[in-house]
Coordinates of C-alpha atoms and ligand atoms in Angstrom, one line a residue:
X26 CA 89.0 74.7 95.9
X27 CA 89.7 76.3 92.6
X28 CA 86.1 75.9 91.7
X29 CA 84.9 77.6 95.0
X30 CA 87.4 80.5 94.4
X31 CA 86.2 80.8 90.7
X32 CA 82.6 80.7 91.7
X33 CA 83.2 83.2 94.6
X34 CA 85.0 85.6 92.3
X35 CA 82.1 85.6 89.8
X36 CA 79.5 86.0 92.6
X37 CA 81.4 88.9 94.1
X38 CA 81.9 90.5 90.7
X39 CA 78.2 90.3 90.2
X40 CA 77.4 92.5 93.2
X41 CA 80.1 95.1 93.1
X42 CA 81.4 97.6 90.5
X43 CA 85.1 97.6 91.4
X44 CA 87.5 94.9 90.3
X45 CA 87.7 91.6 92.2
X46 CA 91.2 89.9 92.2
X47 CA 91.7 86.2 92.9
X48 CA 94.9 84.0 92.8
X49 CA 94.5 83.4 89.0
X50 CA 94.9 87.2 88.4
X51 CA 98.4 88.4 87.2
X52 CA 98.1 91.3 89.6
X53 CA 97.3 89.1 92.6
X54 CA 100.8 89.1 94.2
X55 CA 101.1 92.9 93.9
X56 CA 97.6 93.3 95.3
X57 CA 98.2 91.1 98.4
X58 CA 101.6 92.7 99.3
X59 CA 101.5 95.0 102.3
X60 CA 104.1 97.5 103.5
X61 CA 105.9 95.2 105.9
X62 CA 107.8 92.7 103.7
X63 CA 107.8 90.3 106.7
X64 CA 104.1 89.6 106.0
X65 CA 103.2 87.0 103.3
X66 CA 99.5 86.1 103.2
X67 CA 97.3 84.7 100.5
X68 CA 93.7 85.9 100.5
X69 CA 91.0 84.0 98.6
X70 CA 89.6 87.2 97.1
X71 CA 90.6 90.9 97.0
X72 CA 87.6 93.3 96.5
X73 CA 89.0 96.5 95.2
X74 CA 86.1 98.7 96.2
X75 CA 85.3 101.9 94.3
X76 CA 82.4 103.2 96.5
X77 CA 80.6 102.8 99.8
X78 CA 78.1 100.5 97.9
X79 CA 80.9 98.2 96.8
X80 CA 82.2 98.0 100.4
X81 CA 78.6 97.2 101.7
X82 CA 78.3 94.5 99.1
X83 CA 81.7 93.0 100.0
X84 CA 80.9 93.1 103.7
X85 CA 77.6 91.2 103.1
X86 CA 79.2 88.8 100.7
X87 CA 82.0 87.8 103.1
X88 CA 79.6 87.0 105.8
X89 CA 77.3 85.0 103.6
X90 CA 80.3 83.0 102.3
X91 CA 81.9 82.6 105.8
X92 CA 85.0 84.4 104.7
X93 CA 87.2 86.2 107.2
X94 CA 87.4 89.9 106.4
X95 CA 90.6 92.1 106.3
X96 CA 90.1 95.8 105.6
X97 CA 93.0 97.5 103.8
X98 CA 93.6 101.2 103.9
X99 CA 97.2 102.1 103.3
X100 CA 98.5 98.6 104.1
X101 CA 100.9 99.9 106.8
X102 CA 99.8 97.9 109.8
X103 CA 103.0 96.5 111.2
X104 CA 101.4 93.1 111.9
X105 CA 99.7 92.9 108.5
X106 CA 96.1 93.1 109.8
X107 CA 95.0 94.3 106.4
X108 CA 95.7 91.1 104.6
X109 CA 94.4 87.6 105.5
X110 CA 95.0 84.0 104.5
X111 CA 92.0 82.4 102.9
X112 CA 89.7 85.3 103.5
X113 CA 88.4 88.4 101.7
X114 CA 90.5 91.7 101.6
X115 CA 88.3 94.8 101.3
X116 CA 90.8 96.9 99.6
X117 CA 90.1 100.6 99.7
X118 CA 93.1 101.8 97.7
X119 CA 90.9 102.9 94.8
X120 CA 88.9 105.1 97.2
X121 CA 91.6 107.8 97.6
X122 CA 89.7 110.8 96.4
X123 CA 90.1 114.1 98.4
X124 CA 87.8 117.1 98.1
X125 CA 88.7 120.3 99.8
X126 CA 86.4 123.2 100.7
X127 CA 88.7 126.0 101.6
X128 CA 85.8 128.3 102.6
X129 CA 84.4 125.9 105.1
X130 CA 87.9 124.7 106.0
X131 CA 86.9 121.0 105.5
X132 CA 88.2 118.1 103.6
X133 CA 86.4 114.9 102.6
X134 CA 88.7 112.0 102.1
X135 CA 88.2 108.4 100.7
X136 CA 88.8 105.6 103.2
X137 CA 91.8 104.3 101.2
X138 CA 93.7 107.6 100.7
X139 CA 97.3 108.0 101.7
X140 CA 98.6 110.9 103.7
X141 CA 100.4 112.2 100.6
X142 CA 97.0 112.3 98.7
X143 CA 95.5 114.4 101.5
X144 CA 98.5 116.6 102.0
X145 CA 98.8 117.3 98.3
X146 CA 95.2 118.3 97.9
X147 CA 95.0 120.5 101.0
X148 CA 98.3 122.2 100.4
X149 CA 97.0 123.6 97.1
X150 CA 95.0 125.9 99.4
X151 CA 97.7 126.4 102.1
X152 CA 95.8 124.1 104.4
X153 CA 96.5 120.8 106.2
X154 CA 95.0 118.1 108.4
X155 CA 97.4 117.1 111.3
X156 CA 98.6 113.6 110.1
X157 CA 101.6 111.3 110.5
X158 CA 105.1 112.0 109.3
X159 CA 105.4 109.6 106.3
X160 CA 103.5 110.1 103.1
X161 CA 102.7 106.6 102.1
X162 CA 100.9 105.7 105.3
X163 CA 97.1 105.2 105.0
X164 CA 94.8 107.9 106.3
X165 CA 92.4 105.1 107.4
X166 CA 94.4 103.1 109.9
X167 CA 96.3 106.2 111.1
X168 CA 93.2 108.2 111.9
X169 CA 91.2 105.3 113.5
X170 CA 94.0 104.7 116.0
X171 CA 94.7 108.4 116.7
X172 CA 97.3 109.9 114.3
X173 CA 100.3 111.8 115.7
X174 CA 102.8 113.8 113.7
X175 CA 104.4 117.2 113.0
X176 CA 101.2 119.2 113.7
X177 CA 100.2 117.5 117.0
X178 CA 101.5 120.3 119.2
X179 CA 99.7 122.9 117.2
X180 CA 96.4 121.2 116.4
X181 CA 96.2 117.9 118.2
X182 CA 95.9 114.4 116.9
X183 CA 94.2 113.5 113.6
X184 CA 91.1 112.3 115.4
X185 CA 90.9 115.7 117.2
X186 CA 90.2 117.1 113.8
X187 CA 87.7 114.6 112.6
X188 CA 84.2 116.0 112.0
X189 CA 82.4 112.9 110.7
X190 CA 82.8 109.6 109.0
X191 CA 80.7 107.6 106.5
X192 CA 81.0 104.0 107.7
X193 CA 79.7 100.5 106.8
X194 CA 79.2 98.5 110.0
X195 CA 78.8 94.7 110.0
X196 CA 75.2 94.7 108.9
X197 CA 76.2 96.3 105.6
X198 CA 74.3 99.6 105.9
X199 CA 76.0 102.9 105.0
X200 CA 75.7 105.3 107.9
X201 CA 77.2 108.6 108.9
X202 CA 78.6 109.2 112.4
X203 CA 79.4 112.6 113.9
X204 CA 78.8 114.5 117.1
X205 CA 75.1 114.5 116.3
X206 CA 74.6 111.2 114.4
X207 CA 75.4 107.9 116.1
X208 CA 77.6 109.9 118.6
X209 CA 78.7 106.7 120.4
X210 CA 80.0 105.3 117.2
X211 CA 81.7 108.6 116.4
X212 CA 83.4 108.5 119.8
X213 CA 84.6 105.0 119.3
X214 CA 86.1 105.4 115.8
X215 CA 88.3 108.2 117.2
X216 CA 90.9 105.9 118.6
X217 CA 89.2 102.5 118.7
X218 CA 90.7 101.4 115.4
X219 CA 88.8 99.5 112.6
X220 CA 86.7 97.6 115.1
X221 CA 83.3 99.2 114.2
X222 CA 83.1 98.9 110.4
X223 CA 84.7 100.1 107.2
X224 CA 85.1 103.9 107.0
X225 CA 84.5 104.9 103.4
X226 CA 84.9 108.6 104.0
X227 CA 86.5 110.8 106.6
X228 CA 85.6 114.5 107.0
X229 CA 88.3 116.7 108.6
X230 CA 88.7 120.2 109.9
X231 CA 91.6 122.1 108.2
X232 CA 94.3 124.4 109.5
X233 CA 96.4 127.0 107.7
X234 CA 99.8 125.5 107.3
X235 CA 102.8 126.4 105.0
X236 CA 103.1 126.1 102.1
X237 CA 106.8 126.8 103.2
X238 CA 108.0 125.7 106.6
X239 CA 111.4 125.8 108.4
X240 CA 113.3 122.6 108.9
X241 CA 116.5 121.8 110.9
X242 CA 118.3 118.6 111.5
X243 CA 121.1 118.3 114.1
X244 CA 123.2 115.1 114.6
X245 CA 125.5 114.0 117.5
X246 CA 127.7 110.9 117.4
X247 CA 127.5 107.9 119.7
X248 CA 130.0 109.3 122.2
X249 CA 127.8 112.4 122.7
X250 CA 124.5 110.6 122.7
X251 CA 123.7 110.9 126.4
X252 CA 124.6 114.6 126.5
X253 CA 122.7 115.3 123.4
X254 CA 119.5 113.7 124.8
X255 CA 119.9 115.7 128.0
X256 CA 120.4 118.9 126.1
X257 CA 117.3 118.2 124.0
X258 CA 115.1 117.4 127.0
X259 CA 115.9 120.9 128.4
X260 CA 114.8 122.7 125.3
X261 CA 111.8 120.7 124.0
X262 CA 109.2 121.3 126.8
X263 CA 109.6 125.0 126.5
X264 CA 109.3 125.2 122.7
X265 CA 106.7 127.6 121.3
X266 CA 103.6 125.9 119.9
X267 CA 104.6 126.6 116.3
X268 CA 107.6 124.3 116.5
X269 CA 107.7 120.5 116.8
X270 CA 110.5 117.9 117.1
X271 CA 111.1 114.3 116.2
X272 CA 114.0 112.8 118.2
X273 CA 115.8 109.8 116.7
X274 CA 118.3 107.2 117.6
X275 CA 119.6 106.4 114.2
X276 CA 122.4 105.9 111.7
X277 CA 123.4 109.0 109.7
X278 CA 122.4 108.3 106.1
X279 CA 124.8 108.8 103.1
X280 CA 122.7 111.8 102.1
X281 CA 124.1 114.9 100.4
X282 CA 123.6 117.1 103.5
X283 CA 125.6 114.7 105.7
X284 CA 129.4 115.3 105.6
X285 CA 131.0 112.1 104.1
X286 CA 133.1 111.3 107.2
X287 CA 129.8 110.9 109.1
X288 CA 128.0 108.6 106.7
X289 CA 126.6 105.5 108.5
X290 CA 127.6 106.9 111.9
X291 CA 125.3 105.9 114.7
X292 CA 124.0 108.7 116.9
X293 CA 121.2 111.0 117.9
X294 CA 119.2 113.1 115.5
X295 CA 117.0 116.1 116.3
X296 CA 114.5 117.1 113.6
X297 CA 113.0 120.5 114.3
X298 CA 110.2 121.8 112.1
X299 CA 108.8 125.4 112.4
X300 CA 105.3 126.3 111.2
X301 CA 105.3 129.9 112.3
X302 CA 107.9 132.7 112.8
X303 CA 111.4 131.7 111.3
X304 CA 112.9 133.6 114.2
X305 CA 111.5 131.2 116.7
X306 CA 112.9 128.2 114.8
X307 CA 116.3 129.8 114.5
X308 CA 116.5 130.7 118.2
X309 CA 115.4 127.2 119.3
X310 CA 118.2 125.7 117.1
X311 CA 120.6 128.2 118.6
X312 CA 119.6 127.1 122.1
X313 CA 120.3 123.4 121.4
X314 CA 123.6 124.3 119.5
X315 CA 124.8 126.4 122.5
X316 CA 124.1 123.5 124.9
X317 CA 125.9 121.0 122.8
X318 CA 127.3 121.7 119.3
X319 CA 126.3 118.9 116.9
X320 CA 128.6 117.0 114.6
X321 CA 126.7 118.5 111.7
X322 CA 123.4 120.2 111.0
X323 CA 121.3 121.1 108.1
X324 CA 118.8 124.0 108.2
X325 CA 116.6 124.9 105.3
X326 CA 113.2 126.2 104.4
X327 CA 111.1 123.6 102.6
X328 CA 107.6 123.0 101.3
X329 CA 105.3 121.4 103.9
X330 CA 104.6 118.6 101.5
X331 CA 108.4 117.9 101.3
X332 CA 108.6 117.7 105.1
X333 CA 105.7 115.2 105.0
X334 CA 107.5 113.0 102.5
X335 CA 111.1 113.5 103.7
X336 CA 111.1 110.1 105.5
X337 CA 109.2 108.1 102.8
X338 CA 112.2 106.6 101.1
X339 CA 114.0 105.5 104.3
X340 CA 110.8 103.7 105.4
X341 CA 110.1 102.1 102.0
X342 CA 107.7 99.2 101.6
X343 CA 109.1 95.7 101.3
X344 CA 111.8 95.7 104.0
X345 CA 111.2 93.6 107.1
X346 CA 109.9 95.4 110.1
X347 CA 108.9 95.0 113.8
X348 CA 108.1 97.7 116.4
X349 CA 107.3 98.1 120.1
X350 CA 106.3 101.4 121.6
X351 CA 105.7 103.1 125.0
X352 CA 104.9 106.5 126.5
X353 CA 107.2 108.3 129.0
X354 CA 106.5 111.5 130.9
X355 CA 110.0 112.8 130.4
X356 CA 113.5 111.9 129.0
X357 CA 114.7 111.1 132.5
X358 CA 118.2 109.8 133.1
X359 CA 116.8 106.2 133.1
X360 CA 115.2 106.8 129.7
X361 CA 118.4 108.4 128.3
X362 CA 120.5 105.5 129.6
X363 CA 118.2 102.9 128.0
X364 CA 118.3 104.7 124.7
X365 CA 122.1 105.2 124.7
X366 CA 122.7 101.6 125.7
X367 CA 120.5 100.4 122.8
X368 CA 122.1 102.8 120.2
X369 CA 125.1 100.5 119.9
X370 CA 123.1 97.2 120.0
X371 CA 121.4 97.4 116.7
X372 CA 122.4 94.8 114.1
X373 CA 120.8 96.6 111.1
X374 CA 121.6 100.3 110.4
X375 CA 118.0 100.7 109.3
X376 CA 116.7 100.0 112.8
X377 CA 115.7 103.3 114.5
X378 CA 114.0 104.8 117.5
X379 CA 111.5 107.6 116.8
X380 CA 110.4 109.9 119.7
X381 CA 107.4 112.1 119.3
X382 CA 106.6 115.0 121.7
X383 CA 103.0 115.2 122.8
X384 CA 101.9 118.4 124.5
X385 CA 100.2 121.8 123.8
X386 CA 97.1 121.2 121.7
X387 CA 97.3 117.4 122.3
X388 CA 96.8 118.1 126.0
X389 CA 93.9 120.6 125.5
X390 CA 91.5 117.9 124.2
X391 CA 89.0 116.3 126.6
X392 CA 90.6 113.1 127.7
X393 CA 87.4 111.1 127.6
X394 CA 86.0 113.0 124.5
X395 CA 87.5 110.4 122.1
X396 CA 88.5 106.7 122.4
X397 CA 92.2 107.5 122.1
X398 CA 94.4 104.9 123.8
X399 CA 96.5 107.1 126.1
X400 CA 96.2 110.1 128.4
X401 CA 96.4 113.8 127.4
X402 CA 99.2 115.0 129.7
X403 CA 102.6 116.2 128.3
X404 CA 104.7 113.2 127.3
X405 CA 106.8 111.5 124.7
X406 CA 105.8 108.5 122.6
X407 CA 108.9 106.3 121.9
X408 CA 108.9 103.8 119.0
X409 CA 111.6 101.2 118.8
X410 CA 111.5 100.1 115.1
X411 CA 113.5 97.1 113.9
X412 CA 114.0 97.3 110.2
X413 CA 116.1 95.2 107.9
X414 CA 116.4 94.8 104.1
X415 CA 116.5 91.0 104.4
X416 CA 114.6 88.6 106.6
X417 CA 117.7 87.1 108.2
X418 CA 118.6 90.3 110.1
X419 CA 115.2 90.9 111.5
X420 CA 115.2 88.4 114.5
X421 CA 118.2 90.0 116.1
X422 CA 116.7 93.5 115.9
X423 CA 113.3 92.3 116.9
X424 CA 114.9 91.2 120.1
X425 CA 116.7 94.6 120.2
X426 CA 113.3 96.4 120.0
X427 CA 111.8 94.2 122.7
X428 CA 114.9 94.7 124.9
X429 CA 114.6 98.5 124.5
X430 CA 111.0 98.3 125.5
X431 CA 111.8 96.3 128.6
X432 CA 114.6 98.7 129.6
X433 CA 112.2 101.6 129.3
X434 CA 109.4 100.0 131.2
X435 CA 110.5 101.1 134.7
X436 CA 110.5 104.7 133.5
X437 CA 107.4 104.5 131.4
X438 CA 103.7 105.2 132.0
X439 CA 103.1 101.4 132.2
X440 CA 102.4 98.7 129.6
X441 CA 99.8 100.8 127.7
X442 CA 100.8 101.7 124.2
X443 CA 99.8 103.7 121.1
X444 CA 97.6 101.1 119.5
X445 CA 98.8 102.0 116.0
X446 CA 102.2 100.8 117.0
X447 CA 101.5 97.3 118.1
X448 CA 103.1 94.5 116.1
X449 CA 101.9 91.8 118.5
X450 CA 98.5 91.7 119.9
X451 CA 98.9 91.8 123.7
X452 CA 95.5 92.0 125.3
X453 CA 96.7 93.4 128.7
X454 CA 98.5 96.2 126.9
X455 CA 95.4 97.0 124.8
X456 CA 93.3 97.2 128.0
X457 CA 96.0 99.3 129.7
X458 CA 96.1 101.7 126.7
X459 CA 92.3 102.3 126.8
X460 CA 92.0 102.3 130.6
X461 CA 88.5 103.2 131.7
X462 CA 87.4 103.6 128.0
X463 CA 87.8 99.9 127.4
X464 CA 84.4 98.9 128.7
X465 CA 82.6 101.6 126.7
X466 CA 84.4 100.4 123.6
X467 CA 83.2 96.9 124.2
X468 CA 79.6 98.1 124.5
X469 CA 79.8 100.2 121.2
X470 CA 81.4 97.1 119.6
X471 CA 78.5 94.9 120.7
X472 CA 76.0 97.4 119.3
X473 CA 77.6 97.7 115.8
X474 CA 79.6 94.4 115.4
X475 CA 78.2 91.8 117.9
X476 CA 79.7 88.9 116.0
X477 CA 83.1 90.5 115.8
X478 CA 83.2 90.4 112.0
X479 CA 85.8 93.1 112.0
X480 CA 88.5 91.5 114.2
X481 CA 91.7 92.0 112.2
X482 CA 92.7 95.1 114.1
X483 CA 93.5 95.9 117.7
X484 CA 90.5 93.9 118.6
X485 CA 87.9 94.9 121.1
X486 CA 85.8 91.8 121.8
X487 CA 82.1 92.7 122.0
X488 CA 80.9 93.1 125.6
Ligands
FAD5 P1 96.3 99.2 107.1 O1 97.2 98.1 107.3 O2 95.6 99.3 105.8 O3 95.2 99.3 108.2 C1 95.6 99.2 109.6 C2 94.4 98.9 110.4 O4 93.3 99.8 110.2 C3 93.8 97.5 110.0 O5 93.2 96.9 111.1 C4 92.7 97.9 109.0 O6 91.7 97.0 108.9 C5 92.2 99.2 109.6 N1 91.7 100.2 108.6 C6 92.5 100.9 107.7 N2 91.7 101.7 107.0 C7 90.4 101.5 107.4 C8 89.2 102.1 107.0 N3 89.1 103.0 106.1 N4 88.1 101.6 107.7 C9 88.2 100.7 108.7 N5 89.3 100.1 109.1 C10 90.5 100.5 108.4 N6 101.2 106.6 113.1 C11 101.1 107.9 113.5 O7 100.3 108.2 114.3 N7 102.0 108.8 113.1 C12 103.0 108.5 112.3 O8 103.8 109.4 111.9 C13 103.1 107.2 111.7 N8 104.1 106.9 110.8 C14 104.1 105.7 110.3 C15 105.0 105.4 109.4 C16 105.1 104.1 108.8 C17 106.1 103.8 107.8 C18 104.3 103.1 109.3 C19 104.4 101.7 108.8 C20 103.3 103.4 110.3 C21 103.2 104.7 110.8 N9 102.3 105.0 111.8 C22 102.2 106.3 112.2 C23 101.4 103.9 112.3 C24 100.1 103.9 111.5 O9 99.3 104.9 112.0 C25 99.5 102.5 111.5 O10 100.3 101.6 111.0 C26 98.2 102.5 110.7 O11 97.5 101.4 111.1 C27 98.4 102.5 109.3 O12 97.2 102.7 108.6 P2 97.0 102.1 107.1 O13 95.7 102.4 106.7 O14 98.2 102.4 106.3 O15 97.2 100.5 107.4

């Protein structure tokens, strides 16, 4: 075994320029660790690629050696799809370069860049790509599944702003896909996940954002939770397009802006960001405050990059995580009751529910124009995230997350889900997420990866 690994390492080193890491390397444990501390896998080799040519060499090498492939962008897959026992990890973390063309309003981004790499580079020009809300997430996995965050109401999902990709499919070629080159492949990578090859470069359209934005947080305690959610649901659908919210079921952190008597108090949080007129932000906060005064609030201007990294620490790598998500049309009484009931049933104070609002620009995109797993009508995406600092607390809150999902089901849009938020692969839910797009995805998969070489993802079996 050791000999095979040693021989494999040398053979792979011979065909690629970037470093190749095997179990004998002192950096092996750090290189195989992924964001979810609940995942512990031991790959045979880790190919830390530095270029599309390295990726192509690694893809060909793995197939020649019969090694299962895992592709690692930011390593944030909840289920640890980006690391594999006894296989080859194609690690893109070295490919995190970002180049911005402010005239053309375009950014080119390496397949292993993190959101904070991209935000940092684009904000130097007062520009941004709509991304997710946590800076250490990978652009790769987030984009390929859709990408929702603070700018979704203003500018759509991340994939709605994707102009082209450079991709290495299973045959090891390096190809570009866009609206005019390999359009089927370009359609499929916008929502169909990592099924079709390794994306070595993303090209995005940019929007003027920041550099300063308005931020507000309001918090209500457990006893006000139902009323708070009902007040929020009245205000959110009428918000101007320049504002967006994240609604949370959470524990108040011991942060400087939280009055000490409320530290560690369970409740409902409303995070409201404003990207336009400060007046609009102020009056939206006033409307919520008038409906139900919060226990405390915190309103401040902040740089857009700070907003994008505000939740980084509370979602740090290495803790133990599980999540289950669903889409609902509205925060109906049934949804509110399920959320309030589960607020007090968490074991770990780190466990949290995130609710994203999807409307405005999100709904203006052609529903069949991308492979996104979901419809484009106004809705909320609800994520029940179990999180614990130690493995022993996770099983209880994993059940809490599943129980919340089950309680929301009668009020949800069905079993379909945002594919980027699936910890367990449930085929019927993947089919439901893609709906009528599923058969087309299978055909594109058959054309570009007929032997299902790239299957460590929300897998579409070639059809
Ligand atoms: P990885 O584990 O590296 O990859 C995930 C999947 O994508 C794997 O199957 C991998 O093989 C594939 N992949 C990654 N990069 C490439 C590439 N370049 N080419 C081909 N395949 C690739 N989602 C949102 O929409 N909005 C959010 O605000 C948001 N916040 C999040 C915050 C946290 C803390 C976490 C853990 C997740 C969040 N997500 C969010 C979900 C996130 O989009 C997915 O977890 C996504 O898969 C992460 O991508 P990654 O590159 O970091 O992960």
